[in-house]
Amino acid sequence: CGPVWQAIHQRIISPAPGASGYFRFQASKKARSTEIRVHQCVARAFLGDPPGRVGTGIDDWCVNHKNGNRLDNRPSNLEWVTVKANRTHAVAIGLVRHGEAHHGAKLTSSAVREIRDLLASGMAQQRIADRFGVTQSVISKIARGLLWRRVKG
């Protein structure tokens, strides 16, 4: 990703990786600053406008990095996809971590199996939650199959 000419101030600005991991640069108009992501500019310039509305809703459109590298903004690496397809792609190539590998996981697969055994034995959800240091709602979601679905047994 290279420098960008800012016509209004007659200067070159260089993009930098933002907190989200995407190259971006700041642009301002009438003292209002906004972040512009480079991959979105490249996609519009080389791929044209998206087939539908851009946004964060499941049926909205966004730019997908085919190789999963957020810093690789070559036009051949970018494509317009729905948000749903983008999420599916991220899971398929291993960008989304599940279970114990997730950075926020408080439980392990073996703990989840033990929780299920305790639920089957009739132990109260709040008591199980206290024992494992999670909330009762987490235990309820495990019981209903909404969390830790991938753990079998």
mmCIF file of C-alpha atoms in Angstrom:
data_model
loop_
_atom_site.group_PDB
_atom_site.id
_atom_site.type_symbol
_atom_site.label_atom_id
_atom_site.label_comp_id
_atom_site.label_asym_id
_atom_site.label_seq_id
_atom_site.Cartn_x
_atom_site.Cartn_y
_atom_site.Cartn_z
ATOM 1 C CA CYS A 1 0.000 0.000 0.000
ATOM 2 C CA GLY A 2 1.501 3.270 -1.043
ATOM 3 C CA PRO A 3 1.090 6.950 -0.322
ATOM 4 C CA VAL A 4 -2.056 8.856 -1.269
ATOM 5 C CA TRP A 5 -2.128 12.392 -2.662
ATOM 6 C CA GLN A 6 -4.357 14.662 -0.600
ATOM 7 C CA ALA A 7 -5.393 17.290 -3.116
ATOM 8 C CA ILE A 8 -7.039 19.717 -0.719
ATOM 9 C CA HIS A 9 -3.844 20.207 1.333
ATOM 10 C CA GLN A 10 -1.486 19.496 -1.583
ATOM 11 C CA ARG A 11 0.438 16.833 0.304
ATOM 12 C CA ILE A 12 1.080 13.104 0.365
ATOM 13 C CA ILE A 13 -0.367 11.066 3.208
ATOM 14 C CA SER A 14 0.707 7.528 3.984
ATOM 15 C CA PRO A 15 -1.751 4.897 5.132
ATOM 16 C CA ALA A 16 -1.071 3.044 8.367
ATOM 17 C CA PRO A 17 -2.574 -0.095 9.890
ATOM 18 C CA GLY A 18 -5.447 0.781 12.214
ATOM 19 C CA ALA A 19 -6.586 -1.033 15.344
ATOM 20 C CA SER A 20 -8.714 -3.319 13.166
ATOM 21 C CA GLY A 21 -5.648 -4.463 11.217
ATOM 22 C CA TYR A 22 -6.609 -2.767 7.944
ATOM 23 C CA PHE A 23 -4.527 -0.093 6.221
ATOM 24 C CA ARG A 24 -6.351 3.204 6.538
ATOM 25 C CA PHE A 25 -5.802 6.911 6.286
ATOM 26 C CA GLN A 26 -7.529 9.899 7.779
ATOM 27 C CA ALA A 27 -9.363 12.350 5.562
ATOM 28 C CA SER A 28 -11.090 15.492 6.675
ATOM 29 C CA LYS A 29 -13.654 17.856 5.276
ATOM 30 C CA LYS A 30 -14.815 21.011 7.037
ATOM 31 C CA ALA A 31 -12.933 20.051 10.212
ATOM 32 C CA ARG A 32 -14.601 16.616 10.330
ATOM 33 C CA SER A 33 -12.196 13.710 10.213
ATOM 34 C CA THR A 34 -13.074 10.253 8.922
ATOM 35 C CA GLU A 35 -11.164 7.005 8.544
ATOM 36 C CA ILE A 36 -10.965 5.596 5.025
ATOM 37 C CA ARG A 37 -9.912 1.978 4.629
ATOM 38 C CA VAL A 38 -7.581 1.417 1.706
ATOM 39 C CA HIS A 39 -9.107 -1.909 0.643
ATOM 40 C CA GLN A 40 -12.475 -0.231 0.162
ATOM 41 C CA CYS A 41 -10.944 2.465 -2.060
ATOM 42 C CA VAL A 42 -9.039 -0.116 -4.105
ATOM 43 C CA ALA A 43 -12.156 -2.257 -4.520
ATOM 44 C CA ARG A 44 -14.240 0.653 -5.740
ATOM 45 C CA ALA A 45 -11.479 1.811 -8.102
ATOM 46 C CA PHE A 46 -10.685 -1.585 -9.639
ATOM 47 C CA LEU A 47 -13.783 -3.729 -9.060
ATOM 48 C CA GLY A 48 -16.443 -1.050 -9.418
ATOM 49 C CA ASP A 49 -19.298 -0.353 -7.054
ATOM 50 C CA PRO A 50 -20.685 -3.225 -4.976
ATOM 51 C CA PRO A 51 -23.756 -5.079 -6.285
ATOM 52 C CA GLY A 52 -25.811 -3.873 -3.322
ATOM 53 C CA ARG A 53 -25.796 -1.734 -0.202
ATOM 54 C CA VAL A 54 -22.528 -1.538 1.764
ATOM 55 C CA GLY A 55 -22.963 -2.094 5.491
ATOM 56 C CA THR A 56 -22.706 -4.520 8.377
ATOM 57 C CA GLY A 57 -26.020 -6.332 8.004
ATOM 58 C CA ILE A 58 -25.874 -9.993 6.990
ATOM 59 C CA ASP A 59 -27.167 -9.255 3.457
ATOM 60 C CA ASP A 60 -25.097 -6.093 2.971
ATOM 61 C CA TRP A 61 -21.939 -6.054 0.863
ATOM 62 C CA CYS A 62 -18.322 -5.695 1.956
ATOM 63 C CA VAL A 63 -14.811 -6.244 0.623
ATOM 64 C CA ASN A 64 -13.271 -9.674 1.225
ATOM 65 C CA HIS A 65 -9.525 -10.331 1.226
ATOM 66 C CA LYS A 66 -9.330 -13.663 -0.607
ATOM 67 C CA ASN A 67 -6.092 -14.735 1.095
ATOM 68 C CA GLY A 68 -7.197 -13.511 4.535
ATOM 69 C CA ASN A 69 -4.383 -10.953 4.803
ATOM 70 C CA ARG A 70 -5.917 -7.604 5.708
ATOM 71 C CA LEU A 71 -2.814 -5.756 4.542
ATOM 72 C CA ASP A 72 -2.785 -7.281 1.038
ATOM 73 C CA ASN A 73 -4.817 -4.757 -0.948
ATOM 74 C CA ARG A 74 -3.954 -5.875 -4.474
ATOM 75 C CA PRO A 75 -7.077 -5.763 -6.665
ATOM 76 C CA SER A 76 -6.620 -9.471 -7.497
ATOM 77 C CA ASN A 77 -6.907 -10.281 -3.774
ATOM 78 C CA LEU A 78 -10.141 -8.334 -3.248
ATOM 79 C CA GLU A 79 -13.755 -9.175 -4.071
ATOM 80 C CA TRP A 80 -17.202 -7.856 -3.208
ATOM 81 C CA VAL A 81 -19.158 -10.386 -1.121
ATOM 82 C CA THR A 82 -22.059 -10.314 1.296
ATOM 83 C CA VAL A 83 -21.241 -9.937 4.981
ATOM 84 C CA LYS A 84 -22.510 -13.499 5.470
ATOM 85 C CA ALA A 85 -20.172 -14.854 2.781
ATOM 86 C CA ASN A 86 -17.281 -12.869 4.270
ATOM 87 C CA ARG A 87 -17.863 -14.435 7.701
ATOM 88 C CA THR A 88 -18.171 -17.907 6.186
ATOM 89 C CA HIS A 89 -14.886 -17.374 4.327
ATOM 90 C CA ALA A 90 -13.137 -16.180 7.504
ATOM 91 C CA VAL A 91 -14.208 -19.335 9.354
ATOM 92 C CA ALA A 92 -13.219 -21.567 6.417
ATOM 93 C CA ILE A 93 -9.658 -20.242 6.251
ATOM 94 C CA GLY A 94 -9.156 -20.218 10.022
ATOM 95 C CA LEU A 95 -9.342 -16.496 10.798
ATOM 96 C CA VAL A 96 -12.129 -17.009 13.337
ATOM 97 C CA ARG A 97 -11.187 -18.974 16.423
ATOM 98 C CA HIS A 98 -13.664 -21.148 18.275
ATOM 99 C CA GLY A 99 -13.714 -22.873 21.634
ATOM 100 C CA GLU A 100 -10.529 -22.885 23.675
ATOM 101 C CA ALA A 101 -8.609 -21.171 20.865
ATOM 102 C CA HIS A 102 -10.798 -18.049 21.156
ATOM 103 C CA HIS A 103 -8.998 -15.263 23.041
ATOM 104 C CA GLY A 104 -11.943 -14.745 25.383
ATOM 105 C CA ALA A 105 -12.619 -18.392 26.249
ATOM 106 C CA LYS A 106 -13.126 -19.072 29.948
ATOM 107 C CA LEU A 107 -13.908 -22.751 29.524
ATOM 108 C CA THR A 108 -12.170 -25.740 27.981
ATOM 109 C CA SER A 109 -13.724 -28.562 25.970
ATOM 110 C CA SER A 110 -13.336 -30.927 28.918
ATOM 111 C CA ALA A 111 -15.009 -28.399 31.239
ATOM 112 C CA VAL A 112 -17.952 -28.152 28.820
ATOM 113 C CA ARG A 113 -18.328 -31.938 28.804
ATOM 114 C CA GLU A 114 -18.285 -31.897 32.607
ATOM 115 C CA ILE A 115 -20.893 -29.118 32.648
ATOM 116 C CA ARG A 116 -23.146 -31.192 30.400
ATOM 117 C CA ASP A 117 -22.747 -34.193 32.728
ATOM 118 C CA LEU A 118 -23.649 -32.023 35.734
ATOM 119 C CA LEU A 119 -26.686 -30.642 33.903
ATOM 120 C CA ALA A 120 -27.798 -34.184 33.055
ATOM 121 C CA SER A 121 -27.440 -35.169 36.723
ATOM 122 C CA GLY A 122 -29.854 -32.366 37.676
ATOM 123 C CA MET A 123 -27.460 -29.898 39.297
ATOM 124 C CA ALA A 124 -28.755 -26.311 39.306
ATOM 125 C CA GLN A 125 -27.368 -24.037 36.600
ATOM 126 C CA GLN A 126 -26.340 -21.323 39.065
ATOM 127 C CA ARG A 127 -24.379 -23.831 41.151
ATOM 128 C CA ILE A 128 -22.571 -25.064 38.028
ATOM 129 C CA ALA A 129 -21.883 -21.469 36.975
ATOM 130 C CA ASP A 130 -20.363 -20.650 40.366
ATOM 131 C CA ARG A 131 -18.198 -23.768 40.195
ATOM 132 C CA PHE A 132 -16.754 -22.849 36.777
ATOM 133 C CA GLY A 133 -16.568 -19.072 37.224
ATOM 134 C CA VAL A 134 -19.066 -18.168 34.514
ATOM 135 C CA THR A 135 -22.581 -16.743 34.547
ATOM 136 C CA GLN A 136 -25.768 -18.784 34.738
ATOM 137 C CA SER A 137 -26.692 -17.548 31.261
ATOM 138 C CA VAL A 138 -23.545 -19.198 29.847
ATOM 139 C CA ILE A 139 -24.575 -22.499 31.432
ATOM 140 C CA SER A 140 -28.097 -22.072 30.055
ATOM 141 C CA LYS A 141 -26.737 -21.450 26.545
ATOM 142 C CA ILE A 142 -24.534 -24.546 26.780
ATOM 143 C CA ALA A 143 -27.583 -26.556 27.905
ATOM 144 C CA ARG A 144 -29.616 -25.279 24.937
ATOM 145 C CA GLY A 145 -26.806 -25.884 22.443
ATOM 146 C CA LEU A 146 -26.216 -22.202 21.710
ATOM 147 C CA LEU A 147 -22.620 -22.197 22.971
ATOM 148 C CA TRP A 148 -19.874 -24.780 22.517
ATOM 149 C CA ARG A 149 -21.882 -26.679 19.869
ATOM 150 C CA ARG A 150 -18.715 -28.046 18.331
ATOM 151 C CA VAL A 151 -17.787 -29.956 21.490
ATOM 152 C CA LYS A 152 -19.145 -33.470 21.237
ATOM 153 C CA GLY A 153 -19.698 -35.883 24.066
#
